[in-house]
PDB file of C-alpha atoms in Angstrom:
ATOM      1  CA  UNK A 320     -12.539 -42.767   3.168  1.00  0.00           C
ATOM      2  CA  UNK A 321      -8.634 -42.581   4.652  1.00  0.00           C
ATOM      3  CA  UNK A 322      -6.193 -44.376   3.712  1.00  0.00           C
ATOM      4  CA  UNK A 323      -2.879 -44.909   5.908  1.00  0.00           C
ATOM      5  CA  UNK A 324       0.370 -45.430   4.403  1.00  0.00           C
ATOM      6  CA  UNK A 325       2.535 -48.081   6.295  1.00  0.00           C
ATOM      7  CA  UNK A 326       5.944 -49.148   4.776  1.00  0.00           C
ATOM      8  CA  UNK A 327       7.757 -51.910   6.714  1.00  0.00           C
ATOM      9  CA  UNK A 328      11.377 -53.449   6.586  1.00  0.00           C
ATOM     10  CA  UNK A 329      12.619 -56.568   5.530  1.00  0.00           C
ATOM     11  CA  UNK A 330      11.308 -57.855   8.793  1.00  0.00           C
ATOM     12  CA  UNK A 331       8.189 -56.990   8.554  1.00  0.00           C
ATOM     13  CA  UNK A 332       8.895 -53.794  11.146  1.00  0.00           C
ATOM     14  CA  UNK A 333       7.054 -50.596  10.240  1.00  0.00           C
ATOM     15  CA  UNK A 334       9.491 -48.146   9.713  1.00  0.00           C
ATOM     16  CA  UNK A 335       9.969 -45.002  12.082  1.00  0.00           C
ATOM     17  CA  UNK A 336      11.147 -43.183   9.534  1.00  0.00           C
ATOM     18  CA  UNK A 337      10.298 -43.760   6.164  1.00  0.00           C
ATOM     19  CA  UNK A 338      14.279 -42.369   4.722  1.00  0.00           C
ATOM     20  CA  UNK A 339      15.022 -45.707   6.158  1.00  0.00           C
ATOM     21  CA  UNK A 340      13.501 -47.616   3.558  1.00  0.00           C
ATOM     22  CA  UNK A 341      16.797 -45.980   0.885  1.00  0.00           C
ATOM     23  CA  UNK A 342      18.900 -48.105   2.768  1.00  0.00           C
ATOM     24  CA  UNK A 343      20.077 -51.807   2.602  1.00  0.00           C
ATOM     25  CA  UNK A 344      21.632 -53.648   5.793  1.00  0.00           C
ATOM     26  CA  UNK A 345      25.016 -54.697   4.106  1.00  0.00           C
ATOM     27  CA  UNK A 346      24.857 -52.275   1.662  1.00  0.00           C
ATOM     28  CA  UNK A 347      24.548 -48.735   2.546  1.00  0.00           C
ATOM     29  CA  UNK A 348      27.379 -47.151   4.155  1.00  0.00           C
ATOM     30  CA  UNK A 349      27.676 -44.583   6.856  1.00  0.00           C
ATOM     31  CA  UNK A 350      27.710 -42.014   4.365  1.00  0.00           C
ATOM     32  CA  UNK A 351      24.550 -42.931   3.009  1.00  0.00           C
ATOM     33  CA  UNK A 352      22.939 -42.525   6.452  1.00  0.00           C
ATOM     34  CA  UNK A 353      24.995 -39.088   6.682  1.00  0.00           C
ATOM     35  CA  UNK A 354      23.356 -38.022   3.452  1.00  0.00           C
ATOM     36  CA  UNK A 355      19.442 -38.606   4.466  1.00  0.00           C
ATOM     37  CA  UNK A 356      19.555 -37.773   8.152  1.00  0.00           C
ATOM     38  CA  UNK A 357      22.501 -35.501   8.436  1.00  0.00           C
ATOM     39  CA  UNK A 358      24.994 -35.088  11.660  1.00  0.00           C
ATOM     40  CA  UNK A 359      23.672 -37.495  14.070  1.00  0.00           C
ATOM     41  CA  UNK A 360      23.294 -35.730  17.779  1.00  0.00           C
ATOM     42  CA  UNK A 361      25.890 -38.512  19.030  1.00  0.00           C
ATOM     43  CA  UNK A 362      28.117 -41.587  18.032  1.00  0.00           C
ATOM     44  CA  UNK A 363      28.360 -44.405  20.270  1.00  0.00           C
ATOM     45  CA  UNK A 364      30.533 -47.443  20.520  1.00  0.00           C
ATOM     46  CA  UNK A 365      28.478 -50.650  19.959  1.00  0.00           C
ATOM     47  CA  UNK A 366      29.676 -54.437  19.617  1.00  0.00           C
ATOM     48  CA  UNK A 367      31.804 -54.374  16.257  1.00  0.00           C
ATOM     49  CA  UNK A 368      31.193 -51.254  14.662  1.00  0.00           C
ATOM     50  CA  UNK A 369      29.028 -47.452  16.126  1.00  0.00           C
ATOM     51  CA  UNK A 370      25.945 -46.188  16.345  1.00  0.00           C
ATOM     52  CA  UNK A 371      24.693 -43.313  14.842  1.00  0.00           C
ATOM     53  CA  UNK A 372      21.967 -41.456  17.276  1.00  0.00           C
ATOM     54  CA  UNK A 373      19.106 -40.154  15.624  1.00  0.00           C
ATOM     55  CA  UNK A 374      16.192 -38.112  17.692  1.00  0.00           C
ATOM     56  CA  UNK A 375      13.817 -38.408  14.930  1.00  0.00           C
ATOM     57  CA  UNK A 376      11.869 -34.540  15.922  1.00  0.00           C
ATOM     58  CA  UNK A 377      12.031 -32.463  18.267  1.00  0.00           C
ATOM     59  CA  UNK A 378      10.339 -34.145  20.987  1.00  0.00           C
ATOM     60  CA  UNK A 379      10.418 -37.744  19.516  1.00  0.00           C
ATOM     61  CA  UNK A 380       8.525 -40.439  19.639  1.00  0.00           C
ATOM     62  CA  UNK A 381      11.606 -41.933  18.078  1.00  0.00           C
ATOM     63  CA  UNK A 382      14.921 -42.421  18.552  1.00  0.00           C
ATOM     64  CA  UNK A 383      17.020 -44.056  16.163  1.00  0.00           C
ATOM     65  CA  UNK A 384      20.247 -46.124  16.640  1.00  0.00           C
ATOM     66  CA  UNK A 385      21.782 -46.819  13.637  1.00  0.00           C
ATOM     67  CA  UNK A 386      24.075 -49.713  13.419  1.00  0.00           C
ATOM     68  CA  UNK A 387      27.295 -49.273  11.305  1.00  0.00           C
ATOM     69  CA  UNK A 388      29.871 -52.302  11.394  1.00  0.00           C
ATOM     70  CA  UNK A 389      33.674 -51.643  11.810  1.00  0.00           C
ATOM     71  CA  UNK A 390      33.917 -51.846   7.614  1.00  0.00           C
ATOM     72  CA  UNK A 391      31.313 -48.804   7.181  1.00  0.00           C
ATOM     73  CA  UNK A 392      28.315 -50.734   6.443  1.00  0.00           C
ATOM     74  CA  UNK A 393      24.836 -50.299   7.622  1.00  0.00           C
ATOM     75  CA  UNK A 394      23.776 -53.198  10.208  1.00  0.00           C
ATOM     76  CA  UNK A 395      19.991 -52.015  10.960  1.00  0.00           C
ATOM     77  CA  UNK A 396      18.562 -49.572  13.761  1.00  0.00           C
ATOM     78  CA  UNK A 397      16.767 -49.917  16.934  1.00  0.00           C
ATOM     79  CA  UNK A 398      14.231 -47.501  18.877  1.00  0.00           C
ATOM     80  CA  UNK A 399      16.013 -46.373  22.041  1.00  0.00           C
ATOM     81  CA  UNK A 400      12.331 -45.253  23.481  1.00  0.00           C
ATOM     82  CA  UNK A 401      11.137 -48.589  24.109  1.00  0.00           C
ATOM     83  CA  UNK A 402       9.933 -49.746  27.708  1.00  0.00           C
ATOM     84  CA  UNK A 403      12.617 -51.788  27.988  1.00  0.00           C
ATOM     85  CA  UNK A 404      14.994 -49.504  28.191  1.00  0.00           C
ATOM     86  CA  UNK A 405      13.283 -47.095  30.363  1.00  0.00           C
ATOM     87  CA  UNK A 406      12.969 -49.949  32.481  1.00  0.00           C
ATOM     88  CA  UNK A 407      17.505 -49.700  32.461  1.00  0.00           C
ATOM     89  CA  UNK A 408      16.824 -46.402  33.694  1.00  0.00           C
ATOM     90  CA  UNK A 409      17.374 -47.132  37.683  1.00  0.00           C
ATOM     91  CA  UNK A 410      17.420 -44.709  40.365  1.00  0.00           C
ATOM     92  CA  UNK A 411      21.518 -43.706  41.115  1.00  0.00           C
ATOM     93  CA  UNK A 412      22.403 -43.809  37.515  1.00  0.00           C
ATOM     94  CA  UNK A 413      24.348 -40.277  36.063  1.00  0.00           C
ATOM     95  CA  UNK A 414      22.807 -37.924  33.293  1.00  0.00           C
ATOM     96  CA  UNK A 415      25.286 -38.881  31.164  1.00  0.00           C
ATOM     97  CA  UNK A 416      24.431 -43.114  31.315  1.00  0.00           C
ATOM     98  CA  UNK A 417      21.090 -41.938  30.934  1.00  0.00           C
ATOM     99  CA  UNK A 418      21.467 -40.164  27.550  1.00  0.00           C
ATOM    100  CA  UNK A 419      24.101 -43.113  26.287  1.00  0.00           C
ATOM    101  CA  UNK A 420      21.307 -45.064  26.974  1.00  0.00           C
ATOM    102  CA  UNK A 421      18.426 -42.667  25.330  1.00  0.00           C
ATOM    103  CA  UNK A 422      19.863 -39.901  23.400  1.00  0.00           C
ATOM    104  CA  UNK A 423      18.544 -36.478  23.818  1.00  0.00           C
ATOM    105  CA  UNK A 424      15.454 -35.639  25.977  1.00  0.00           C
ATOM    106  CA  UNK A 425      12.330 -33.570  24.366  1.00  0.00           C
ATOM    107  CA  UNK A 426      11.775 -31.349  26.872  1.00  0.00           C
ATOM    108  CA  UNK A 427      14.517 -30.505  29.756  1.00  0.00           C
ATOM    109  CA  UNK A 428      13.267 -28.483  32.957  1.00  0.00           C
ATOM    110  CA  UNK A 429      14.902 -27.206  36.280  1.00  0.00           C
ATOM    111  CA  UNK A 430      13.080 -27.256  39.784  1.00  0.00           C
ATOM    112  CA  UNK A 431      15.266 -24.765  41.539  1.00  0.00           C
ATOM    113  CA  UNK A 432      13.550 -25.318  44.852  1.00  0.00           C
ATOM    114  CA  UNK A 433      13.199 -28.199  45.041  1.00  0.00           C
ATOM    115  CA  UNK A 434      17.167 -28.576  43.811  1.00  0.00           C
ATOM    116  CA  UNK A 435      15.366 -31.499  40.777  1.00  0.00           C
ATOM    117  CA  UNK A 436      15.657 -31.459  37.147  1.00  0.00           C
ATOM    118  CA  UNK A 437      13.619 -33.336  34.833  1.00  0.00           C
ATOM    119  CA  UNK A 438      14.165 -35.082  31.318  1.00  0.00           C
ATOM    120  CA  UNK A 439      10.864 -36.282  29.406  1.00  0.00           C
ATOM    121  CA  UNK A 440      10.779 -38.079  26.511  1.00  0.00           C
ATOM    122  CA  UNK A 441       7.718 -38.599  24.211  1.00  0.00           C
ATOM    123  CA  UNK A 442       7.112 -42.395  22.515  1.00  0.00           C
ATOM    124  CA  UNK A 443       4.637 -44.356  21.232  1.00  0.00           C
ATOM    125  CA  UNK A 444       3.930 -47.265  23.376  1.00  0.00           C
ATOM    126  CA  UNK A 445       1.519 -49.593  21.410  1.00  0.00           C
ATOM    127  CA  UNK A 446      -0.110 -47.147  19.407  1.00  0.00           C
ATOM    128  CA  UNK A 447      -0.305 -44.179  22.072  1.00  0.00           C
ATOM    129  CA  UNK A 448       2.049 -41.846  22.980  1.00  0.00           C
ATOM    130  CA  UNK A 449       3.246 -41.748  26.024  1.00  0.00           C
ATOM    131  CA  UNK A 450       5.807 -39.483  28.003  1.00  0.00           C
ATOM    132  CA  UNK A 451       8.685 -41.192  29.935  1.00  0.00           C
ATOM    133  CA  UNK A 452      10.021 -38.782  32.428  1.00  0.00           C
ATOM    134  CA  UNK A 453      13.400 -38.746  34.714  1.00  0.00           C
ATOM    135  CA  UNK A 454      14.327 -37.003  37.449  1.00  0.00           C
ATOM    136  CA  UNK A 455      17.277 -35.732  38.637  1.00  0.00           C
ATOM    137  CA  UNK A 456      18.903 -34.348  41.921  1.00  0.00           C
ATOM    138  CA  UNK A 457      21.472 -31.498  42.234  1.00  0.00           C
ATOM    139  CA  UNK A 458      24.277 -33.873  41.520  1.00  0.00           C
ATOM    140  CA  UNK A 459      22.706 -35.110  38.040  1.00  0.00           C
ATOM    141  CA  UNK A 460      21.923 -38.733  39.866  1.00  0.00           C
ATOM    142  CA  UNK A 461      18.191 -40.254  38.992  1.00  0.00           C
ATOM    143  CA  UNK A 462      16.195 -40.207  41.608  1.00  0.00           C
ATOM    144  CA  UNK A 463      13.027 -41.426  40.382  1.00  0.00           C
ATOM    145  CA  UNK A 464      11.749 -42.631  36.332  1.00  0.00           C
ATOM    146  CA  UNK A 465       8.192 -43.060  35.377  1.00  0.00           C
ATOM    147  CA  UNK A 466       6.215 -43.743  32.287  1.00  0.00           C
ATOM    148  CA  UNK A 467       2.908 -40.942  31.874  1.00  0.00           C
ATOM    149  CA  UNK A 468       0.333 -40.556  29.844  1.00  0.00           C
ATOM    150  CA  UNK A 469       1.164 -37.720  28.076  1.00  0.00           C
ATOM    151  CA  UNK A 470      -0.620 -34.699  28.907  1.00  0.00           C
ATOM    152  CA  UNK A 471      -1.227 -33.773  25.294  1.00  0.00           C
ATOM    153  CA  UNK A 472      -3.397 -36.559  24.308  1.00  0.00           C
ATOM    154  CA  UNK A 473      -6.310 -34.882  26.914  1.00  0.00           C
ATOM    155  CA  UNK A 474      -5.535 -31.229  25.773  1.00  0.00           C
ATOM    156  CA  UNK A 475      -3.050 -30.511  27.775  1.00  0.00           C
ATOM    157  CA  UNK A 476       0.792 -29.311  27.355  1.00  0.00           C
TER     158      UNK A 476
END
C-alpha cells in the first residue's frame, strides 16, 4: 500500500515546495525566505513590494515568485510555469521579457545553422509534466513558443 503526502496552504493550494509551509503571509519576512531557499536567481519589482525568483530544481517543474511587500513581509507566491503565462510569451518579445516573465530556463541550446536558440522549461500541467519550449533568432527575439509533451515521460531525453 502507498501512501502520498500532500500538504496544502491556507487556501487549500498544494504546496510546490513543502519549506513553504514555515512561512506565514504577514508574518515571515524576507529574511525568513532568505534562510530556507537561499539567494534567489533574481529580484523583481512587483505592485507594492518584490519578488523573490525561485527555480525550484534544476530543470523545474516550478518556479516560485515570492511576494514580499514594501515593509519586508511575506505576501504569498505564485508558479511562473503556468499556461497562462506561456500563453504571454508572443512571438517578437526579447530574452530578457521572457525570463522577467519566467525566470531561468532548464535546459538552454544553440542551433548554429540554423542561427536559433532554444529555452525549455519543464512543468506540471494537470498532473503531467510537460515541456514549454521558446525559440529564439540571432537577435534574441521569439520566434515561435510551444507547449510539448515532454520527451522523458516515453523514455526519451
Amino acid at each position: 500500500m502507498a501512501f502520498a503526502l500532500v500538504a496544502c496552504d491556507g487556501r487549500g493550494r498544494a504546496y510546490e515546495d513543502l519549506r513553504l509551509m514555515r512561512l506565514t503571509e504577514g508574518e515571515s519576512t524576507d529574511q525568513d525566505v532568505r534562510k530556507l531557499f537561499g539567494a534567489p536567481s533574481a529580484v523583481r519589482d512587483i505592485n507594492g513590494g518584490k519578488g523573490l525568483v525561485y527555480p525550484l530544481g534544476p530543470e523545474g517543474p516550478y518556479t516560485l515568485l515570492i511576494k514580499i511587500d514594501a515593509t519586508g513581509k511575506y505576501q504569498g507566491r505564485e508558479n511562473l510555469l503556468t499556461r497562462s503565462n506561456f500563453e504571454r510569451v508572443t512571438r517578437g518579445m526579447k530574452e530578457v521579457d521572457v525570463l522577467v516573465m519566467l525566470g531561468r530556463p532548464g535546459h538552454a541550446q544553440k542551433f548554429p545553422l540554423k542561427q536559433q536558440s532554444s529555452w525549455e522549461w519543464r512543468f506540471v500541467d494537470g498532473g503531467t509534466e510537460r515541456v514549454f519550449v521558446v525559440t529564439f533568432d540571432e537577435r534574441g527575439t521569439v520566434v515561435n513558443a510551444a507547449v510539448e509533451d515532454d520527451p522523458r515521460q516515453s523514455g526519451g531525453r
